[in-house]
Structures are given as C-alpha cells and as structure tokens.
XYZ file of N, CA and C in Angstrom:
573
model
N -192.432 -30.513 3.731
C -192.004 -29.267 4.331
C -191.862 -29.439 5.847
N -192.877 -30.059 6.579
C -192.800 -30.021 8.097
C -191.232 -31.131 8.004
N -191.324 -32.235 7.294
C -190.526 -33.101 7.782
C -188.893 -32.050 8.039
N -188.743 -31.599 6.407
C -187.453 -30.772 6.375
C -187.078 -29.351 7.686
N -188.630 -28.940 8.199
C -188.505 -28.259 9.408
C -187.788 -28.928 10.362
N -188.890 -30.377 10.766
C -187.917 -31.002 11.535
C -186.649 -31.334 12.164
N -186.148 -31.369 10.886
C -185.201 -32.188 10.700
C -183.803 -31.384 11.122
N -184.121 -29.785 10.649
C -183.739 -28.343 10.587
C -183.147 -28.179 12.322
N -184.992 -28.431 13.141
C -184.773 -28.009 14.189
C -184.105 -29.203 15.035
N -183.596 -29.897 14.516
C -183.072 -31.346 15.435
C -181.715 -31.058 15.025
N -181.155 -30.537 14.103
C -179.394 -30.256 13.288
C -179.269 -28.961 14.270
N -180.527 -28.197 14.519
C -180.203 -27.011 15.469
C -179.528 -27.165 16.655
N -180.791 -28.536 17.187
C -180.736 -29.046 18.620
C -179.299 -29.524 18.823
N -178.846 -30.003 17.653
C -177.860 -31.133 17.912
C -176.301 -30.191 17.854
N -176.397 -29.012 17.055
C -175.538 -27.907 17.623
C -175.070 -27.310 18.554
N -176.275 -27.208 18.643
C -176.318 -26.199 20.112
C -175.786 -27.299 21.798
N -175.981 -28.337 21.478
C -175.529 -29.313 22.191
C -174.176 -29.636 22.609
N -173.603 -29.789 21.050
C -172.219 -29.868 20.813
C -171.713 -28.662 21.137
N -172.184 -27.707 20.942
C -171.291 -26.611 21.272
C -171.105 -26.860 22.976
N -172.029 -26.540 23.874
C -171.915 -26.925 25.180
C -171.187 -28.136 25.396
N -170.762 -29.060 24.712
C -169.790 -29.844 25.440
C -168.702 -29.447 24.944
N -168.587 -28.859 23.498
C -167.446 -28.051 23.406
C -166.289 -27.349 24.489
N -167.902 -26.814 24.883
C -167.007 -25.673 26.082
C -166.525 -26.296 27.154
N -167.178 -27.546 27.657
C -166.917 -28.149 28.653
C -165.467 -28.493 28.214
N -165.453 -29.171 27.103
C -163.769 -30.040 27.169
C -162.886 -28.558 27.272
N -162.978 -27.531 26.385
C -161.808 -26.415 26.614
C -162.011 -25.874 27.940
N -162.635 -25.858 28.905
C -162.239 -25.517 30.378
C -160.807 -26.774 30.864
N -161.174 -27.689 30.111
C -160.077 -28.728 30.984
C -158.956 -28.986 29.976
N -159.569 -28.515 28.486
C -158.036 -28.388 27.059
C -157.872 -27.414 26.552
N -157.664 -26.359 27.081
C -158.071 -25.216 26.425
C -157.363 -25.378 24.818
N -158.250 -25.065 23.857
C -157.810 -25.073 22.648
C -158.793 -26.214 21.721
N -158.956 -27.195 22.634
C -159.805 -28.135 21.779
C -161.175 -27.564 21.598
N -161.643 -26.691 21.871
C -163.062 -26.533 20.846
C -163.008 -26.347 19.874
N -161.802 -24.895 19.875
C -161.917 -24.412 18.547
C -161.150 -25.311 17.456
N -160.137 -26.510 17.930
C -159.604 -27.561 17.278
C -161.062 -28.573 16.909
N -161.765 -29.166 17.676
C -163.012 -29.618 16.773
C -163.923 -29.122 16.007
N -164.232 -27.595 16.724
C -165.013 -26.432 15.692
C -164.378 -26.514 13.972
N -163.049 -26.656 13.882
C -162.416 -26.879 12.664
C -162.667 -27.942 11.774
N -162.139 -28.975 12.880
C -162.419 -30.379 12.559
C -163.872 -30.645 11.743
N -164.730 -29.964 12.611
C -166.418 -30.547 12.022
C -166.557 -29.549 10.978
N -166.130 -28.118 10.900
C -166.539 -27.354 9.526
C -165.974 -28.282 8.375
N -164.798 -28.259 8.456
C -163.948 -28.924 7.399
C -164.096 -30.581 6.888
N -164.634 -31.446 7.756
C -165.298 -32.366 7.278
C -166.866 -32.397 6.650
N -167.756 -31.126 7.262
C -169.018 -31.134 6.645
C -168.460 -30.451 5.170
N -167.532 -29.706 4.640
C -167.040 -28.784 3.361
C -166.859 -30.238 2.774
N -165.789 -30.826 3.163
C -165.510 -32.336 2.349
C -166.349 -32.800 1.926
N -166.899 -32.993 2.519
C -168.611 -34.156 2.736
C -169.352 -33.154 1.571
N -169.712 -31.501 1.065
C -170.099 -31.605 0.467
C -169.687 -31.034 -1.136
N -168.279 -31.066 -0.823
C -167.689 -30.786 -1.724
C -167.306 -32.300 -2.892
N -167.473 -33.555 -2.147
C -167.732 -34.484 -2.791
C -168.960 -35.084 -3.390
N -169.786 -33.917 -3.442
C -171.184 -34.247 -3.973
C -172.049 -35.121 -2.957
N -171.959 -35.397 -1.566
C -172.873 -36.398 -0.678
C -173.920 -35.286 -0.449
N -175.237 -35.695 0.314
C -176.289 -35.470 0.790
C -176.087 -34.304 1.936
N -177.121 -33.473 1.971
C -176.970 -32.877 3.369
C -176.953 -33.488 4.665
N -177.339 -34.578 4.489
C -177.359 -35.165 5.967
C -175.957 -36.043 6.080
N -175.594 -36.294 5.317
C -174.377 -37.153 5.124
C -173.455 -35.636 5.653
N -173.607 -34.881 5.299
C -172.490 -33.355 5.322
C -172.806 -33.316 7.064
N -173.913 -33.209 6.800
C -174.236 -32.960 8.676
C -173.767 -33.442 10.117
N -173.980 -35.461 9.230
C -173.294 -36.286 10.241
C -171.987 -35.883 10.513
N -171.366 -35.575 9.206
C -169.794 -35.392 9.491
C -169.448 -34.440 10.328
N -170.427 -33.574 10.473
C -169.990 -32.330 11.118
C -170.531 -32.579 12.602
N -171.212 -33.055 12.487
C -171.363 -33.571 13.870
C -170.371 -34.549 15.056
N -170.130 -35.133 13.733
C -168.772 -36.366 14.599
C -167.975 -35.590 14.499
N -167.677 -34.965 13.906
C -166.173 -33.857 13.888
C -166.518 -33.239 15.005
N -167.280 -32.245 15.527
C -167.446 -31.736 16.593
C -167.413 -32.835 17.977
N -168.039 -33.756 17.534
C -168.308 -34.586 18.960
C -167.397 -35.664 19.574
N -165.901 -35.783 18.364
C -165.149 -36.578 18.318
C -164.186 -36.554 19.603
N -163.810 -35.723 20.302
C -162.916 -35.313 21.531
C -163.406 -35.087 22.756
N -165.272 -35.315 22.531
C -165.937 -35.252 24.379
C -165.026 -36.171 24.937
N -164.646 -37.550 24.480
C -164.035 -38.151 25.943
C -163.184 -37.911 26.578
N -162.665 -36.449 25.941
C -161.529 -35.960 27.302
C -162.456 -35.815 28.246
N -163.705 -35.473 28.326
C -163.995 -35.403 29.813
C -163.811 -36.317 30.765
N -163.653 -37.293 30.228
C -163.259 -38.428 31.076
C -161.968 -38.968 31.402
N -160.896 -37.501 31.013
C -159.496 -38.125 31.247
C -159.122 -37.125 32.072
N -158.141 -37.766 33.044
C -157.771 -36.462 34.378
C -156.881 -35.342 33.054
N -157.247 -34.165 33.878
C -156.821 -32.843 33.378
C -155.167 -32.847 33.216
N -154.386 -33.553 33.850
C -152.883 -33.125 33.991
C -152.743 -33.973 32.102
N -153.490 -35.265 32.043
C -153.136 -36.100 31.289
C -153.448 -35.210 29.669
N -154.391 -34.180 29.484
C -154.752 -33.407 29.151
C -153.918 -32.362 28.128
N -153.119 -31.994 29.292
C -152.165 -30.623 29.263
C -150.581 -31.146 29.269
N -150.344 -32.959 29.099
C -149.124 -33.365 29.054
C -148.664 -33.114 28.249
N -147.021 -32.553 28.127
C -145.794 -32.339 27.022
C -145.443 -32.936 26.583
N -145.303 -33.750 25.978
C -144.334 -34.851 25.967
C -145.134 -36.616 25.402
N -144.178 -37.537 25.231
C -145.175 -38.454 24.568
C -145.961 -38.952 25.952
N -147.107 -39.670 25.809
C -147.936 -40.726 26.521
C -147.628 -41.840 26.894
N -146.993 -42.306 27.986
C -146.765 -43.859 28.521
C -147.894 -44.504 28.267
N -148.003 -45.869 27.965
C -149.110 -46.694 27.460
C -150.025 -46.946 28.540
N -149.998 -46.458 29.711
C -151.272 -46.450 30.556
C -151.942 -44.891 30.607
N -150.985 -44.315 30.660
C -151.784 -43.304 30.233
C -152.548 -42.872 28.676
N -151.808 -43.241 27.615
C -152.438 -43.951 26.707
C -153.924 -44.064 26.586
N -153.981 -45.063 27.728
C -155.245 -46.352 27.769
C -156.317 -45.516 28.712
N -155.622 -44.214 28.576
C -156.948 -43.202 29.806
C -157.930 -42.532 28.320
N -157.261 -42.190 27.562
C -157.635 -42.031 26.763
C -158.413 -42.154 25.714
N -158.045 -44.005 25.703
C -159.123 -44.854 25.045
C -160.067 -45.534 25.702
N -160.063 -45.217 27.109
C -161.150 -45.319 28.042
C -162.035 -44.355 28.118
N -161.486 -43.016 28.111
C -162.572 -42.269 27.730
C -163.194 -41.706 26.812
N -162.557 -42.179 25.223
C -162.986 -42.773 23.867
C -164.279 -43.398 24.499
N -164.351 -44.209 24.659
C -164.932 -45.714 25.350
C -166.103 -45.182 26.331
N -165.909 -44.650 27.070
C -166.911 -44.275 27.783
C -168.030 -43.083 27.535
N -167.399 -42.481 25.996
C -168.120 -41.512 25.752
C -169.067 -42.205 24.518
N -168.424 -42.968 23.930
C -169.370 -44.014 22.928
C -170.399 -44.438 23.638
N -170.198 -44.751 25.011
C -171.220 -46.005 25.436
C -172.636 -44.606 25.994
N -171.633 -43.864 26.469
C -172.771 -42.601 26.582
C -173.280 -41.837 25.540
N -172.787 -42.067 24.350
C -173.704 -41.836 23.405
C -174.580 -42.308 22.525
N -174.016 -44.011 22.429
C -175.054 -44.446 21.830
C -176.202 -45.067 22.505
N -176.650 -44.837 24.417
C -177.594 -44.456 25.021
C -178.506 -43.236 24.753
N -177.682 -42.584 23.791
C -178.798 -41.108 23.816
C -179.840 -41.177 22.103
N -180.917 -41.367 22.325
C -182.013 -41.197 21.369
C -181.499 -39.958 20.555
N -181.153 -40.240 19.400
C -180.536 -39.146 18.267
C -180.796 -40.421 17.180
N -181.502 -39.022 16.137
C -181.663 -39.366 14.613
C -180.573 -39.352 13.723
N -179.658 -39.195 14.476
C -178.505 -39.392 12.729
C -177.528 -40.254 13.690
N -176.813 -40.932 12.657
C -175.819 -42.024 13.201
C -174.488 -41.696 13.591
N -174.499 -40.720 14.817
C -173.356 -40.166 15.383
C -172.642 -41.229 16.220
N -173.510 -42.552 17.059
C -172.796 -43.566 18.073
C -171.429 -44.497 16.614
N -171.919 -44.758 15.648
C -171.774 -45.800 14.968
C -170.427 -45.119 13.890
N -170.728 -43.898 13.566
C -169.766 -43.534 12.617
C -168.669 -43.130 13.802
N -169.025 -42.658 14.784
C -167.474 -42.277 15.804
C -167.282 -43.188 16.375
N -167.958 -44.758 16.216
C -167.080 -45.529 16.864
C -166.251 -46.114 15.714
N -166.412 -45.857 14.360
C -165.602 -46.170 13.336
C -164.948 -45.103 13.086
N -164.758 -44.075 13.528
C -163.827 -42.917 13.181
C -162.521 -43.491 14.840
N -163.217 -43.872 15.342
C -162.153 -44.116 16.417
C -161.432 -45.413 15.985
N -161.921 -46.545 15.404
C -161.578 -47.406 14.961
C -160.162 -47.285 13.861
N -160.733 -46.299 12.806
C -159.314 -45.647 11.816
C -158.527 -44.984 12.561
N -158.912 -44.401 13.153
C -157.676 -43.396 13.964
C -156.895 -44.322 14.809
N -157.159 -45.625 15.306
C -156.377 -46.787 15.664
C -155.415 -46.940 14.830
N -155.789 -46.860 13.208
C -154.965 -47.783 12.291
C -155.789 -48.788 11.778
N -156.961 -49.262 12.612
C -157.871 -50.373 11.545
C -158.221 -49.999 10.473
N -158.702 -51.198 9.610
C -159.136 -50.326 8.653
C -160.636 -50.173 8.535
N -161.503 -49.263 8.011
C -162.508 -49.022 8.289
C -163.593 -49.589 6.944
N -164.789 -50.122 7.993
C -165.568 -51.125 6.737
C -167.166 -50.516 7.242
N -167.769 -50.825 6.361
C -169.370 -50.412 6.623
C -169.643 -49.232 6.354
N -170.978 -48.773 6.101
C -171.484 -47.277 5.618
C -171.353 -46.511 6.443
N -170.704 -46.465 7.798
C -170.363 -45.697 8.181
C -168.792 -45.150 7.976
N -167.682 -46.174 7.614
C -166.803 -45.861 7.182
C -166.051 -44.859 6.367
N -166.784 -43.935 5.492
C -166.801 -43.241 4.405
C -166.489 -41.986 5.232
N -167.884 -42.093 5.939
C -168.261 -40.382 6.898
C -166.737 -40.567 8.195
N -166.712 -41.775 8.266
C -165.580 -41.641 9.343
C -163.942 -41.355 9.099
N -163.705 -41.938 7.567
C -162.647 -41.865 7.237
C -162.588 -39.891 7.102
N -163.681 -39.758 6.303
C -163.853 -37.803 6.253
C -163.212 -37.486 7.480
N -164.033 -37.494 8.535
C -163.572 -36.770 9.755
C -162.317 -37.049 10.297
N -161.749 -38.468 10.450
C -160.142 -38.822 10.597
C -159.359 -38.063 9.763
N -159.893 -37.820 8.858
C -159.105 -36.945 7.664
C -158.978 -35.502 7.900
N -160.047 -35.078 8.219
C -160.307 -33.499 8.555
C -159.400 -33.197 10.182
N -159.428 -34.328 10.845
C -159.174 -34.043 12.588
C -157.216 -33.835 11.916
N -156.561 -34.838 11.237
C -155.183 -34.641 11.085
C -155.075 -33.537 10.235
N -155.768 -32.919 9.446
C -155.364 -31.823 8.626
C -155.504 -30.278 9.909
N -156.248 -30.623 10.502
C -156.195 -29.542 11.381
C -155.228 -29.786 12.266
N -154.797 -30.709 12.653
C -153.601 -30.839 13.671
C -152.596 -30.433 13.106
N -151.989 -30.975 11.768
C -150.854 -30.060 11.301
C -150.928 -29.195 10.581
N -152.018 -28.192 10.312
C -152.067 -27.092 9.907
C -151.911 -26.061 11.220
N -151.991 -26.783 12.478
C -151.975 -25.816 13.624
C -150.537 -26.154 14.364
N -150.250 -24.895 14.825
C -149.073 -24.948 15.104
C -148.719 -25.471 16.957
N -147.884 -25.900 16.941
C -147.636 -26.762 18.152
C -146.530 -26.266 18.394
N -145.830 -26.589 20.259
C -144.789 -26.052 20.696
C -143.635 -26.679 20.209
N -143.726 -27.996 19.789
C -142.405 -28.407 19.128
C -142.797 -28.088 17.884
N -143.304 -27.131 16.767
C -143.241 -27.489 15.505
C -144.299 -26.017 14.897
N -143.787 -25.643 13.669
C -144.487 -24.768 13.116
C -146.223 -25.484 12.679
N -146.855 -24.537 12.085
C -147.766 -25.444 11.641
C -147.402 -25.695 10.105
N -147.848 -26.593 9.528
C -147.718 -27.121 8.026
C -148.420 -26.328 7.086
N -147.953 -26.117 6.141
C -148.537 -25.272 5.244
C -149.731 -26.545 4.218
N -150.942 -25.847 4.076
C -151.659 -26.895 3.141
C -151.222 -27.719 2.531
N -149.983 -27.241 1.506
C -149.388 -28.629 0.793
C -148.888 -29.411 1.390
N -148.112 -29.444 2.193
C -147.577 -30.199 2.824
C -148.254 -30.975 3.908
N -149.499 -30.417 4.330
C -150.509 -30.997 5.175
C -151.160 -31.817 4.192
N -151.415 -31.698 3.037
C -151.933 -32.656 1.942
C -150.632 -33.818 1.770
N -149.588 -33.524 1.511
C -148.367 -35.146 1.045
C -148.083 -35.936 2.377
N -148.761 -35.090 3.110
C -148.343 -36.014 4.959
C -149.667 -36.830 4.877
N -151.062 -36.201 4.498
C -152.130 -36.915 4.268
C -151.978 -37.855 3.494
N -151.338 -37.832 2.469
C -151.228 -38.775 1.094
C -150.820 -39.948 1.556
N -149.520 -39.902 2.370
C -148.620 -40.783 2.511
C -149.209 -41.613 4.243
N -150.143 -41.131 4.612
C -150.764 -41.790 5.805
C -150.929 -42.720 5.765
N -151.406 -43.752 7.345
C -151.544 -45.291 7.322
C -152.369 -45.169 8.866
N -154.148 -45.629 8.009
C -154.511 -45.958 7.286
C -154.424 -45.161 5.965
N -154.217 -45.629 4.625
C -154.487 -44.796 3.711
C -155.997 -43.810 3.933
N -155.774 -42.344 3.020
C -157.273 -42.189 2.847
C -157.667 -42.172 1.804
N -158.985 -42.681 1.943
C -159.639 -43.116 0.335
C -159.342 -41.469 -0.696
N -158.911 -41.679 -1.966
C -158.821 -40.702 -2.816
C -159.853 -40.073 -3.034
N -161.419 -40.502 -3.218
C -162.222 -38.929 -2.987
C -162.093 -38.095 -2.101
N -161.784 -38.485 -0.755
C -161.910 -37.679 0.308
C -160.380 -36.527 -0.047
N -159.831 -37.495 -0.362
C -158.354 -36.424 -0.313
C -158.552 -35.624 -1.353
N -159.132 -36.224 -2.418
C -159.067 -34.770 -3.441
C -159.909 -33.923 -3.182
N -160.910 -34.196 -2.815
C -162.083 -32.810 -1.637
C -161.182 -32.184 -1.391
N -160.277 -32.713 -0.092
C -159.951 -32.313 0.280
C -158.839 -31.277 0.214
N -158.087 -31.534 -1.061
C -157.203 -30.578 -1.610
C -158.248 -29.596 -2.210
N -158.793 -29.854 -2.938
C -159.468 -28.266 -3.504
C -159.976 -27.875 -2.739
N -160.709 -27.588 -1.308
C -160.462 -27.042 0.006
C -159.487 -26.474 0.273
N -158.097 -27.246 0.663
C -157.185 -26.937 0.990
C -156.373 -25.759 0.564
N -156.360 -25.889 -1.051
C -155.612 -25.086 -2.292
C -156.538 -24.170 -2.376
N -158.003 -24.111 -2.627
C -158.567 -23.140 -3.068
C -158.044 -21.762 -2.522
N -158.491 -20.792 -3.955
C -157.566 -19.603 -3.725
C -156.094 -19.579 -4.363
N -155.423 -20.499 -4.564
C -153.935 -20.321 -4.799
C -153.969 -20.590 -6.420
C-alpha cells in the first residue's frame, strides 16, 4: 500500500512538472501544450487499451507530454516558421532534441522517461527502433502524428480519423500493428 502511495505521489509530482514546462514551451509555441497534452492522453489510452501495465501507460504519457521541451532551446522565430526548414535550421531543432535529453537524463526520476524519448526521437528520425524501450516509444511517435493530422493547419484541413489511421498505416517507420489497432478502436470508437 505505502509503495502504490508512492508511486501515486511521484506520477503526481511528475505531472505537475510537465505541465509547467508545458506552459513554458506555449509562451514561445503557442499551441504546443495543448498539442502534447493530446499527444500524452492518447498514448497513455493506447498503452492501455493494449492491455500493458499502469506504469507502462504512465511512461507513455509522460514522454508524450515531455516530448517537445526542446523547443526551449530553439530561437522563437524558428518556432513560429511558415514554411519548410532549411537544414540548419533543421539541426536547431535536433540540438535542442539533444540538449533536452542530456538535461533529462541528469534528473533523478523513477520511470524511464531519458531512454524511451531518446528512442522516440530516434523513430521519429526514421530509425528503426530496438530495445524495451522501443514499444513505449513507437506508442508515442504514433500518438504525436495522429494528433498532428487530426489538427488542422494553415495549409490543410485537419484529417478525419480514418484517414489519419491509412496515413498511419502506410508510414515509414512502419508502426508495429498492436499499436495501430489500439489505436483505431480509439480512433473509431463511437462510429
């Protein structure tokens, strides 16, 4: 019982955390909190809509939330750009990927948030993703693009679920088929 208190008040701690850097990145993106707020519900639903553990549901929701701090580390214009990314600017990006890993896996935390987002950053490259953290990372890569084209953008409506599911299907890296079928009965439920 104490342990599961614990454990309770550390998933609290670790909320309430994320939310505050939340807020920090939407002062400088406005829109990305509530774009990771999505991200992390919808990967912890995956996570336990495929039958995993609560803590396995948790991590996910945690890297889902914590997956976009390293904009703090990218100038604001680069941020709020229209248009595609020149490959140095690009590389601001994956610098501050990079610099937010190294600042996190300095920070004393009980669940494996340094290790699965540096393999969720790894797939979202295009590598392909290996190790037990891979699973929880492919979830959240999965959950971060379903919210991107379910939300609507200035060049483009947003995607309707199905079609946010056959754009998923047909992705590269593939995603592993449990996650996607979670992820459709999520998606569909209701219809």
């Amino acid at each position: 019982v104490q342990q599961a208190a614990a454990r309770e008040a550390g998933l609290k701690l670790y909320r309430s955390v994320a939310e505050v850097l939340l807020q920090a990145i939407d002062q400088r993106d406005p829109g990305a909190a509530e774009h990771s707020r999505r991200v992390a519900s919808l990967s912890r639903q995956v996570r336990l809509r495929m039958g995993m553990p609560g803590a396995d549901a948790d991590t996910a929701e945690l890297v889902g939330a914590l997956m976009n701090v390293g904009k703090l580390f990218v100038p604001v214009p680069l941020l709020t750009k229209s248009g595609a990314l020149e490959d140095a600017e690009a590389s601001q990006f994956a610098e501050g990927a990079t610099r937010w890993l190294a600042f996190l896996a300095d920070t004393p935390l009980n669940a494996p948030l340094a290790p699965v987002l540096e393999e969720a950053y790894r797939i979202g490259r295009g590598e392909s993703g290996s190790g037990s953290a891979a699973s929880i990372a492919h979830t959240v890569v999965a959950a971060n693009k379903a919210v991107a084209l379910m939300s609507p953008r200035a060049y483009r409506m947003a995607h309707s679920p199905q079609e946010t599911l056959e754009i998923l299907g047909k992705s590269e890296p593939s995603i592993p088929a449990p996650i996607l079928a979670a992820m459709a009965d999520l998606l569909t439920a209701g219809k």
